Amino acid sequence: MGKAWNQTRVAEILGIEYPIIQGPLGGFSSQRLAAAVSNFGGLGSFGAHGLERGAISDIIAEIRSLTVKPFAMNLWVSMEDDGARTSDAAAFQRAASHLAPYISEVGGSQPSHSPYKPIRFEAQARILLDAKVPAFSFIYGIPPAEILEEAKRQGMVTLGTATTVDEATALEQAGVDIVVASGFEAGGHRGSFQQSSEDSLTGTISLVPQTVDAVSIPVVAAGGIADARGIIAALALGAEGVQMGTVFLATEDSGAHPLHREAILTGKARPTALTRGFTGRLARGIKNNLLDVMNQPGTEILPYPLQRALMRNLAIPAQKAGRADLLALWAGQSASLAHEIDVNELLKSLVTGVAARYKNCAGEGFK
């Protein structure tokens, strides 16, 4: 008798019932969503990369008040791009000029330049280590050896994102426990760290089996997985778990604005496109008026995170005005498959759907 589909090394290492990981969702995370996924038996995640230390501590405490199950906190190893500390007021004004008419259109105030205040990854990681979170996931690089070593001493599971096979190999060599192989279909940011994101656009169906063959640690598939069929496909490719973002972003418990969730659930998320215009780093979102404007030739883009901060000056008034066409709406290429607004119903449909299809496959593709 073969193993059940959910009895994988990923589930065993993380101490979860189902090897389904909720994508960290960056600024659209919520404590309720992370806890709900963990309580069901998956791994809830919270993206904390843009937060100060005190806020991260409070979030960890709140998640722990909502669940006793394992959960993950996610950080970005690389917190700024070249030029972030030297970018000046003139560059700011040039970048802001592309947004000025739209900010006026929705009744917002024009932004002014202010000094950049960096947030250090090491300081954020220290909060996670001190709090002894169950799982520590990260993108855009590999943490320093001393951080990974302390995490291992404390029994924290580490999950690193790779967008290429070479990045996956580097993560394994650094001692990371699980590698998340992220195909270019995924919504949000491309977490590439060895080459540019534009040179690291491998699809999930190609990236996952090559990564499985290249490393001995468990592989989690991410990118374009939105239903039970996607999970079955990932398992057949050799993955031992999946990470799903857009379908969780569409649920009521996520931190996404209602306009964002509506765009996903009503099929307006087709097509999606890649852009640096929303934050300064390459990311996938719904193709709308704002994305087209930011992708126009000659549009000046500030280094990350300066561009991200600039775009907030449009986001807040655009939300108040109900203008989804002027919002950065993150979504993956399979967003049109997202239909559930209740996170527990979503998870039930995934688990029951996979179980039924797994039986039909007789387990042959999952050994």
mmCIF file of C-alpha atoms in Angstrom:
data_model
loop_
_atom_site.group_PDB
_atom_site.id
_atom_site.type_symbol
_atom_site.label_atom_id
_atom_site.label_comp_id
_atom_site.label_asym_id
_atom_site.label_seq_id
_atom_site.Cartn_x
_atom_site.Cartn_y
_atom_site.Cartn_z
ATOM 1 C CA MET A 1 0.000 0.000 0.000
ATOM 2 C CA GLY A 2 1.539 3.316 -1.050
ATOM 3 C CA LYS A 3 1.682 6.415 1.052
ATOM 4 C CA ALA A 4 -1.125 8.950 1.078
ATOM 5 C CA TRP A 5 -0.461 11.976 -1.150
ATOM 6 C CA ASN A 6 0.103 14.232 1.852
ATOM 7 C CA GLN A 7 2.731 12.024 3.516
ATOM 8 C CA THR A 8 5.794 13.806 2.166
ATOM 9 C CA ARG A 9 9.050 15.013 3.624
ATOM 10 C CA VAL A 10 7.753 18.572 3.470
ATOM 11 C CA ALA A 11 4.787 17.692 5.680
ATOM 12 C CA GLU A 12 7.005 15.691 8.037
ATOM 13 C CA ILE A 13 9.699 18.367 8.409
ATOM 14 C CA LEU A 14 7.188 21.160 8.955
ATOM 15 C CA GLY A 15 4.950 19.106 11.234
ATOM 16 C CA ILE A 16 1.821 19.753 9.163
ATOM 17 C CA GLU A 17 -0.939 17.483 7.875
ATOM 18 C CA TYR A 18 -1.048 18.720 4.297
ATOM 19 C CA PRO A 19 2.006 19.946 2.325
ATOM 20 C CA ILE A 20 0.146 23.071 1.219
ATOM 21 C CA ILE A 21 1.911 26.340 1.998
ATOM 22 C CA GLN A 22 0.091 29.650 1.802
ATOM 23 C CA GLY A 23 2.278 32.154 -0.024
ATOM 24 C CA PRO A 24 3.447 34.960 2.276
ATOM 25 C CA LEU A 25 1.670 37.616 0.140
ATOM 26 C CA GLY A 26 3.975 40.507 1.076
ATOM 27 C CA GLY A 27 1.976 43.558 2.123
ATOM 28 C CA PHE A 28 -1.301 41.656 1.760
ATOM 29 C CA SER A 29 -0.644 39.155 4.536
ATOM 30 C CA SER A 30 -2.947 38.857 7.502
ATOM 31 C CA GLN A 31 -2.647 37.137 10.837
ATOM 32 C CA ARG A 32 -6.127 35.631 10.461
ATOM 33 C CA LEU A 33 -5.306 34.050 7.107
ATOM 34 C CA ALA A 34 -1.998 32.578 8.280
ATOM 35 C CA ALA A 35 -3.648 31.118 11.375
ATOM 36 C CA ALA A 36 -6.609 29.736 9.422
ATOM 37 C CA VAL A 37 -4.358 27.861 6.992
ATOM 38 C CA SER A 38 -2.257 26.480 9.833
ATOM 39 C CA ASN A 39 -5.312 25.458 11.856
ATOM 40 C CA PHE A 40 -6.615 23.507 8.860
ATOM 41 C CA GLY A 41 -3.349 21.571 8.620
ATOM 42 C CA GLY A 42 -1.367 23.506 6.027
ATOM 43 C CA LEU A 43 1.354 26.058 6.658
ATOM 44 C CA GLY A 44 0.167 29.631 7.006
ATOM 45 C CA SER A 45 2.705 32.341 6.196
ATOM 46 C CA PHE A 46 3.105 36.047 6.860
ATOM 47 C CA GLY A 47 5.247 38.326 4.709
ATOM 48 C CA ALA A 48 6.999 40.756 7.045
ATOM 49 C CA HIS A 49 9.733 42.204 4.830
ATOM 50 C CA GLY A 50 8.565 45.823 4.966
ATOM 51 C CA LEU A 51 7.938 45.937 8.712
ATOM 52 C CA GLU A 52 9.921 47.313 11.619
ATOM 53 C CA ARG A 53 11.036 45.041 14.436
ATOM 54 C CA GLY A 54 8.287 45.968 16.895
ATOM 55 C CA ALA A 55 5.549 45.323 14.354
ATOM 56 C CA ILE A 56 7.007 41.910 13.521
ATOM 57 C CA SER A 57 7.017 40.928 17.201
ATOM 58 C CA ASP A 58 3.374 41.959 17.568
ATOM 59 C CA ILE A 59 2.346 39.981 14.494
ATOM 60 C CA ILE A 60 4.083 36.823 15.705
ATOM 61 C CA ALA A 61 2.333 37.167 19.065
ATOM 62 C CA GLU A 62 -1.060 37.610 17.399
ATOM 63 C CA ILE A 63 -0.622 34.596 15.124
ATOM 64 C CA ARG A 64 0.330 32.538 18.168
ATOM 65 C CA SER A 65 -2.837 33.705 19.902
ATOM 66 C CA LEU A 66 -4.853 32.324 16.970
ATOM 67 C CA THR A 67 -3.114 28.985 16.392
ATOM 68 C CA VAL A 68 -0.890 26.465 18.135
ATOM 69 C CA LYS A 69 0.057 24.921 14.805
ATOM 70 C CA PRO A 70 3.274 25.636 12.849
ATOM 71 C CA PHE A 71 3.403 28.804 10.750
ATOM 72 C CA ALA A 72 6.060 30.649 8.753
ATOM 73 C CA MET A 73 7.365 34.199 8.806
ATOM 74 C CA ASN A 74 8.821 35.417 5.523
ATOM 75 C CA LEU A 75 11.583 37.999 4.937
ATOM 76 C CA TRP A 76 13.588 39.349 2.024
ATOM 77 C CA VAL A 77 17.333 38.812 2.354
ATOM 78 C CA SER A 78 18.053 41.662 -0.067
ATOM 79 C CA MET A 79 16.177 44.738 1.174
ATOM 80 C CA GLU A 80 17.385 47.368 -1.303
ATOM 81 C CA ASP A 81 18.700 47.739 -4.830
ATOM 82 C CA ASP A 82 21.831 49.500 -5.998
ATOM 83 C CA GLY A 83 21.288 53.231 -5.983
ATOM 84 C CA ALA A 84 18.656 53.288 -3.241
ATOM 85 C CA ARG A 85 20.934 55.195 -0.856
ATOM 86 C CA THR A 86 22.206 57.647 -3.459
ATOM 87 C CA SER A 87 18.994 58.389 -5.351
ATOM 88 C CA ASP A 88 18.272 62.119 -5.049
ATOM 89 C CA ALA A 89 15.348 64.533 -5.132
ATOM 90 C CA ALA A 90 15.717 65.113 -8.864
ATOM 91 C CA ALA A 91 15.299 61.405 -9.604
ATOM 92 C CA PHE A 92 12.316 61.324 -7.271
ATOM 93 C CA GLN A 93 10.628 64.182 -9.115
ATOM 94 C CA ARG A 94 11.217 62.546 -12.492
ATOM 95 C CA ALA A 95 9.676 59.285 -11.288
ATOM 96 C CA ALA A 96 6.799 61.090 -9.569
ATOM 97 C CA SER A 97 5.970 63.032 -12.730
ATOM 98 C CA HIS A 98 4.587 59.867 -14.346
ATOM 99 C CA LEU A 99 2.087 59.469 -11.497
ATOM 100 C CA ALA A 100 1.184 63.132 -10.945
ATOM 101 C CA PRO A 101 -1.821 63.310 -13.299
ATOM 102 C CA TYR A 102 -3.335 60.123 -11.885
ATOM 103 C CA ILE A 103 -2.817 61.236 -8.282
ATOM 104 C CA SER A 104 -4.632 64.483 -9.117
ATOM 105 C CA GLU A 105 -7.373 62.538 -10.876
ATOM 106 C CA VAL A 106 -8.241 60.616 -7.704
ATOM 107 C CA GLY A 107 -7.868 63.603 -5.396
ATOM 108 C CA GLY A 108 -4.555 62.670 -3.800
ATOM 109 C CA SER A 109 -1.750 64.919 -2.607
ATOM 110 C CA GLN A 110 1.396 65.135 -4.687
ATOM 111 C CA PRO A 111 4.346 63.422 -2.925
ATOM 112 C CA SER A 112 7.524 65.134 -1.834
ATOM 113 C CA HIS A 113 11.021 63.707 -1.527
ATOM 114 C CA SER A 114 12.168 62.478 1.872
ATOM 115 C CA PRO A 115 15.399 60.748 2.978
ATOM 116 C CA TYR A 116 15.556 56.970 2.607
ATOM 117 C CA LYS A 117 15.494 55.021 5.878
ATOM 118 C CA PRO A 118 16.733 51.451 5.317
ATOM 119 C CA ILE A 119 15.420 48.395 7.138
ATOM 120 C CA ARG A 120 18.065 45.745 7.830
ATOM 121 C CA PHE A 121 17.312 42.096 7.133
ATOM 122 C CA GLU A 122 19.594 41.007 9.972
ATOM 123 C CA ALA A 123 17.590 43.040 12.493
ATOM 124 C CA GLN A 124 14.345 41.540 11.253
ATOM 125 C CA ALA A 125 15.791 38.020 11.316
ATOM 126 C CA ARG A 126 16.881 38.541 14.918
ATOM 127 C CA ILE A 127 13.225 39.050 15.897
ATOM 128 C CA LEU A 128 12.282 35.740 14.275
ATOM 129 C CA LEU A 129 15.154 33.943 15.993
ATOM 130 C CA ASP A 130 14.369 35.442 19.383
ATOM 131 C CA ALA A 131 10.702 34.517 18.970
ATOM 132 C CA LYS A 132 11.654 30.982 17.873
ATOM 133 C CA VAL A 133 9.089 30.926 15.078
ATOM 134 C CA PRO A 134 8.380 27.414 13.750
ATOM 135 C CA ALA A 135 9.414 28.183 10.162
ATOM 136 C CA PHE A 136 11.500 30.916 8.558
ATOM 137 C CA SER A 137 11.050 31.418 4.817
ATOM 138 C CA PHE A 138 12.902 33.920 2.666
ATOM 139 C CA ILE A 139 13.449 35.148 -0.881
ATOM 140 C CA TYR A 140 16.016 37.289 -2.713
ATOM 141 C CA GLY A 141 19.069 35.520 -1.432
ATOM 142 C CA ILE A 142 20.573 33.343 1.264
ATOM 143 C CA PRO A 143 20.855 34.549 4.879
ATOM 144 C CA PRO A 144 24.307 34.759 6.451
ATOM 145 C CA ALA A 145 25.628 31.431 7.740
ATOM 146 C CA GLU A 146 25.346 32.477 11.381
ATOM 147 C CA ILE A 147 21.620 33.143 11.010
ATOM 148 C CA LEU A 148 20.968 29.789 9.346
ATOM 149 C CA GLU A 149 23.080 28.009 11.956
ATOM 150 C CA GLU A 150 21.179 29.594 14.832
ATOM 151 C CA ALA A 151 17.865 28.757 13.193
ATOM 152 C CA LYS A 152 18.960 25.137 12.925
ATOM 153 C CA ARG A 153 20.091 25.053 16.574
ATOM 154 C CA GLN A 154 16.670 26.301 17.598
ATOM 155 C CA GLY A 155 14.859 23.726 15.496
ATOM 156 C CA MET A 156 13.402 26.310 13.098
ATOM 157 C CA VAL A 157 12.650 25.000 9.621
ATOM 158 C CA THR A 158 14.152 27.154 6.857
ATOM 159 C CA LEU A 159 12.623 27.523 3.392
ATOM 160 C CA GLY A 160 14.443 29.386 0.639
ATOM 161 C CA THR A 161 13.023 30.431 -2.722
ATOM 162 C CA ALA A 162 14.820 29.601 -5.965
ATOM 163 C CA THR A 163 13.918 30.794 -9.453
ATOM 164 C CA THR A 164 16.659 28.741 -11.126
ATOM 165 C CA VAL A 165 18.259 25.348 -10.568
ATOM 166 C CA ASP A 166 21.570 27.013 -9.668
ATOM 167 C CA GLU A 167 19.853 29.053 -6.951
ATOM 168 C CA ALA A 168 18.301 25.861 -5.564
ATOM 169 C CA THR A 169 21.708 24.197 -5.447
ATOM 170 C CA ALA A 170 23.158 27.199 -3.611
ATOM 171 C CA LEU A 171 20.356 27.055 -1.047
ATOM 172 C CA GLU A 172 21.001 23.373 -0.402
ATOM 173 C CA GLN A 173 24.726 23.956 -0.017
ATOM 174 C CA ALA A 174 23.986 26.683 2.535
ATOM 175 C CA GLY A 175 22.079 24.200 4.689
ATOM 176 C CA VAL A 176 18.496 25.310 3.956
ATOM 177 C CA ASP A 177 15.922 22.624 4.805
ATOM 178 C CA ILE A 178 13.405 23.072 1.965
ATOM 179 C CA VAL A 179 13.649 24.804 -1.404
ATOM 180 C CA VAL A 180 10.651 26.539 -2.966
ATOM 181 C CA ALA A 181 11.024 26.338 -6.750
ATOM 182 C CA SER A 182 9.151 29.383 -8.015
ATOM 183 C CA GLY A 183 8.154 29.444 -11.677
ATOM 184 C CA PHE A 184 7.615 32.680 -13.556
ATOM 185 C CA GLU A 185 3.834 32.114 -13.553
ATOM 186 C CA ALA A 186 3.710 33.177 -9.896
ATOM 187 C CA GLY A 187 2.106 36.428 -8.846
ATOM 188 C CA GLY A 188 4.093 39.102 -7.053
ATOM 189 C CA HIS A 189 7.858 39.448 -6.991
ATOM 190 C CA ARG A 190 10.438 37.264 -8.675
ATOM 191 C CA GLY A 191 12.852 36.341 -5.896
ATOM 192 C CA SER A 192 15.915 35.866 -8.106
ATOM 193 C CA PHE A 193 19.322 36.436 -6.505
ATOM 194 C CA GLN A 194 22.057 35.034 -8.761
ATOM 195 C CA GLN A 195 21.071 36.635 -12.055
ATOM 196 C CA SER A 196 18.604 39.361 -12.968
ATOM 197 C CA SER A 197 14.935 38.451 -12.679
ATOM 198 C CA GLU A 198 14.567 38.912 -16.439
ATOM 199 C CA ASP A 199 17.216 36.215 -16.953
ATOM 200 C CA SER A 200 15.564 33.843 -14.471
ATOM 201 C CA LEU A 201 12.136 33.341 -16.021
ATOM 202 C CA THR A 202 11.801 29.564 -16.001
ATOM 203 C CA GLY A 203 8.289 28.091 -15.907
ATOM 204 C CA THR A 204 7.160 25.852 -13.051
ATOM 205 C CA ILE A 205 6.727 22.720 -15.170
ATOM 206 C CA SER A 206 10.362 23.027 -16.299
ATOM 207 C CA LEU A 207 11.903 24.313 -13.071
ATOM 208 C CA VAL A 208 10.457 21.774 -10.632
ATOM 209 C CA PRO A 209 11.703 18.462 -12.117
ATOM 210 C CA GLN A 210 15.133 19.925 -12.853
ATOM 211 C CA THR A 211 15.354 21.175 -9.278
ATOM 212 C CA VAL A 212 14.208 17.809 -7.903
ATOM 213 C CA ASP A 213 17.006 16.123 -9.871
ATOM 214 C CA ALA A 214 19.613 18.659 -8.743
ATOM 215 C CA VAL A 215 19.070 18.693 -4.960
ATOM 216 C CA SER A 216 18.465 16.119 -2.253
ATOM 217 C CA ILE A 217 16.384 18.340 0.025
ATOM 218 C CA PRO A 218 12.584 18.451 -0.466
ATOM 219 C CA VAL A 219 11.228 20.715 -3.189
ATOM 220 C CA VAL A 220 8.038 22.775 -2.968
ATOM 221 C CA ALA A 221 6.496 23.844 -6.278
ATOM 222 C CA ALA A 222 5.218 27.408 -6.662
ATOM 223 C CA GLY A 223 3.848 29.421 -9.555
ATOM 224 C CA GLY A 224 0.590 28.893 -11.428
ATOM 225 C CA ILE A 225 -0.800 26.333 -8.956
ATOM 226 C CA ALA A 226 -4.402 27.233 -8.164
ATOM 227 C CA ASP A 227 -6.413 24.030 -7.716
ATOM 228 C CA ALA A 228 -6.203 20.288 -7.076
ATOM 229 C CA ARG A 229 -5.083 19.635 -10.660
ATOM 230 C CA GLY A 230 -2.091 21.895 -10.131
ATOM 231 C CA ILE A 231 -1.153 20.119 -6.912
ATOM 232 C CA ILE A 232 -1.348 16.711 -8.597
ATOM 233 C CA ALA A 233 0.832 17.999 -11.441
ATOM 234 C CA ALA A 234 3.404 19.345 -8.987
ATOM 235 C CA LEU A 235 3.560 16.005 -7.162
ATOM 236 C CA ALA A 236 3.946 14.169 -10.461
ATOM 237 C CA LEU A 237 6.918 16.398 -11.276
ATOM 238 C CA GLY A 238 8.609 15.304 -8.045
ATOM 239 C CA ALA A 239 7.660 18.152 -5.713
ATOM 240 C CA GLU A 240 6.756 17.181 -2.157
ATOM 241 C CA GLY A 241 4.553 20.176 -1.499
ATOM 242 C CA VAL A 242 3.112 23.289 -3.097
ATOM 243 C CA GLN A 243 3.053 26.988 -2.299
ATOM 244 C CA MET A 244 -0.036 28.871 -3.467
ATOM 245 C CA GLY A 245 -0.507 32.618 -3.303
ATOM 246 C CA THR A 246 -3.178 34.125 -5.550
ATOM 247 C CA VAL A 247 -5.994 31.778 -4.488
ATOM 248 C CA PHE A 248 -5.379 32.708 -0.839
ATOM 249 C CA LEU A 249 -5.088 36.386 -1.746
ATOM 250 C CA ALA A 250 -8.651 36.209 -3.078
ATOM 251 C CA THR A 251 -10.124 34.995 0.220
ATOM 252 C CA GLU A 252 -11.891 37.250 2.713
ATOM 253 C CA ASP A 253 -9.231 36.703 5.369
ATOM 254 C CA SER A 254 -6.370 38.095 3.265
ATOM 255 C CA GLY A 255 -5.149 41.648 3.658
ATOM 256 C CA ALA A 256 -5.970 42.535 0.043
ATOM 257 C CA HIS A 257 -8.304 45.454 -0.653
ATOM 258 C CA PRO A 258 -11.826 44.412 -1.790
ATOM 259 C CA LEU A 259 -11.100 45.894 -5.238
ATOM 260 C CA HIS A 260 -8.084 43.595 -5.507
ATOM 261 C CA ARG A 261 -10.000 40.502 -4.475
ATOM 262 C CA GLU A 262 -12.872 41.406 -6.795
ATOM 263 C CA ALA A 263 -10.492 41.708 -9.738
ATOM 264 C CA ILE A 264 -9.248 38.167 -9.104
ATOM 265 C CA LEU A 265 -12.615 36.555 -8.412
ATOM 266 C CA THR A 266 -14.471 38.149 -11.343
ATOM 267 C CA GLY A 267 -11.974 37.065 -13.967
ATOM 268 C CA LYS A 268 -10.478 40.517 -14.464
ATOM 269 C CA ALA A 269 -7.044 39.086 -13.640
ATOM 270 C CA ARG A 270 -6.592 37.808 -17.183
ATOM 271 C CA PRO A 271 -4.107 38.650 -18.544
ATOM 272 C CA THR A 272 -1.261 39.327 -16.139
ATOM 273 C CA ALA A 273 2.097 40.897 -16.956
ATOM 274 C CA LEU A 274 5.515 41.539 -15.456
ATOM 275 C CA THR A 275 6.629 45.030 -14.431
ATOM 276 C CA ARG A 276 9.262 46.830 -12.388
ATOM 277 C CA GLY A 277 7.043 49.879 -12.194
ATOM 278 C CA PHE A 278 5.126 48.963 -9.054
ATOM 279 C CA THR A 279 8.081 48.571 -6.672
ATOM 280 C CA GLY A 280 11.336 48.784 -8.627
ATOM 281 C CA ARG A 281 11.673 45.000 -8.733
ATOM 282 C CA LEU A 282 10.224 42.658 -11.341
ATOM 283 C CA ALA A 283 6.832 41.347 -10.294
ATOM 284 C CA ARG A 284 3.655 39.945 -11.842
ATOM 285 C CA GLY A 285 0.311 41.698 -11.560
ATOM 286 C CA ILE A 286 -2.983 42.143 -13.356
ATOM 287 C CA LYS A 287 -2.580 44.006 -16.633
ATOM 288 C CA ASN A 288 -4.465 47.268 -16.125
ATOM 289 C CA ASN A 289 -4.064 50.954 -16.956
ATOM 290 C CA LEU A 290 -1.471 51.538 -14.240
ATOM 291 C CA LEU A 291 0.700 48.596 -15.290
ATOM 292 C CA ASP A 292 0.601 49.765 -18.913
ATOM 293 C CA VAL A 293 1.621 53.290 -17.878
ATOM 294 C CA MET A 294 4.528 52.037 -15.759
ATOM 295 C CA ASN A 295 5.755 49.771 -18.576
ATOM 296 C CA GLN A 296 5.854 52.542 -21.165
ATOM 297 C CA PRO A 297 9.308 53.263 -22.616
ATOM 298 C CA GLY A 298 10.942 56.233 -20.905
ATOM 299 C CA THR A 299 9.111 55.822 -17.598
ATOM 300 C CA GLU A 300 11.678 56.401 -14.852
ATOM 301 C CA ILE A 301 11.633 53.776 -12.111
ATOM 302 C CA LEU A 302 13.332 54.338 -8.758
ATOM 303 C CA PRO A 303 15.395 51.572 -7.112
ATOM 304 C CA TYR A 304 13.605 49.255 -4.696
ATOM 305 C CA PRO A 305 12.206 50.151 -2.139
ATOM 306 C CA LEU A 306 11.989 53.817 -3.181
ATOM 307 C CA GLN A 307 9.605 53.047 -6.053
ATOM 308 C CA ARG A 308 7.416 50.999 -3.732
ATOM 309 C CA ALA A 309 7.132 53.930 -1.326
ATOM 310 C CA LEU A 310 6.380 56.343 -4.155
ATOM 311 C CA MET A 311 3.533 54.213 -5.503
ATOM 312 C CA ARG A 312 1.716 54.333 -2.156
ATOM 313 C CA ASN A 313 0.952 57.974 -2.865
ATOM 314 C CA LEU A 314 -1.339 56.807 -5.638
ATOM 315 C CA ALA A 315 -2.573 53.581 -4.067
ATOM 316 C CA ILE A 316 -4.332 55.083 -1.054
ATOM 317 C CA PRO A 317 -6.425 57.723 -2.888
ATOM 318 C CA ALA A 318 -7.098 55.286 -5.764
ATOM 319 C CA GLN A 319 -8.555 52.796 -3.288
ATOM 320 C CA LYS A 320 -10.788 55.499 -1.797
ATOM 321 C CA ALA A 321 -11.926 56.472 -5.281
ATOM 322 C CA GLY A 322 -12.692 52.854 -6.221
ATOM 323 C CA ARG A 323 -10.221 52.931 -9.102
ATOM 324 C CA ALA A 324 -8.953 49.395 -9.570
ATOM 325 C CA ASP A 325 -7.413 50.475 -12.877
ATOM 326 C CA LEU A 326 -4.922 52.603 -10.909
ATOM 327 C CA LEU A 327 -3.916 49.981 -8.350
ATOM 328 C CA ALA A 328 -1.029 47.514 -8.313
ATOM 329 C CA LEU A 329 -3.027 44.288 -8.331
ATOM 330 C CA TRP A 330 -0.748 41.311 -7.773
ATOM 331 C CA ALA A 331 -1.852 38.010 -9.301
ATOM 332 C CA GLY A 332 -0.378 34.907 -10.887
ATOM 333 C CA GLN A 333 -1.147 33.519 -14.318
ATOM 334 C CA SER A 334 -3.749 31.076 -12.957
ATOM 335 C CA ALA A 335 -5.743 33.770 -11.148
ATOM 336 C CA SER A 336 -8.890 33.019 -13.141
ATOM 337 C CA LEU A 337 -9.041 29.636 -11.368
ATOM 338 C CA ALA A 338 -9.597 31.356 -7.996
ATOM 339 C CA HIS A 339 -13.241 31.114 -6.955
ATOM 340 C CA GLU A 340 -13.406 30.596 -3.173
ATOM 341 C CA ILE A 341 -13.714 33.491 -0.726
ATOM 342 C CA ASP A 342 -13.729 31.287 2.388
ATOM 343 C CA VAL A 343 -10.274 29.969 3.225
ATOM 344 C CA ASN A 344 -11.543 26.782 4.858
ATOM 345 C CA GLU A 345 -13.749 25.959 1.883
ATOM 346 C CA LEU A 346 -10.776 26.561 -0.397
ATOM 347 C CA LEU A 347 -8.590 24.188 1.580
ATOM 348 C CA LYS A 348 -11.324 21.548 1.731
ATOM 349 C CA SER A 349 -11.736 21.673 -2.036
ATOM 350 C CA LEU A 350 -7.982 21.311 -2.526
ATOM 351 C CA VAL A 351 -7.623 18.361 -0.156
ATOM 352 C CA THR A 352 -10.660 16.447 -1.385
ATOM 353 C CA GLY A 353 -9.832 17.167 -5.022
ATOM 354 C CA VAL A 354 -6.260 15.947 -4.682
ATOM 355 C CA ALA A 355 -7.305 12.818 -2.785
ATOM 356 C CA ALA A 356 -9.774 11.835 -5.500
ATOM 357 C CA ARG A 357 -7.361 12.426 -8.363
ATOM 358 C CA TYR A 358 -4.464 10.785 -6.538
ATOM 359 C CA LYS A 359 -6.397 7.527 -6.277
ATOM 360 C CA ASN A 360 -7.058 7.578 -10.012
ATOM 361 C CA CYS A 361 -3.338 8.024 -10.666
ATOM 362 C CA ALA A 362 -2.606 4.919 -8.566
ATOM 363 C CA GLY A 363 0.374 6.723 -7.092
ATOM 364 C CA GLU A 364 2.613 5.745 -10.000
ATOM 365 C CA GLY A 365 3.844 9.262 -10.692
ATOM 366 C CA PHE A 366 4.575 10.153 -7.116
ATOM 367 C CA LYS A 367 7.229 7.646 -6.075
#
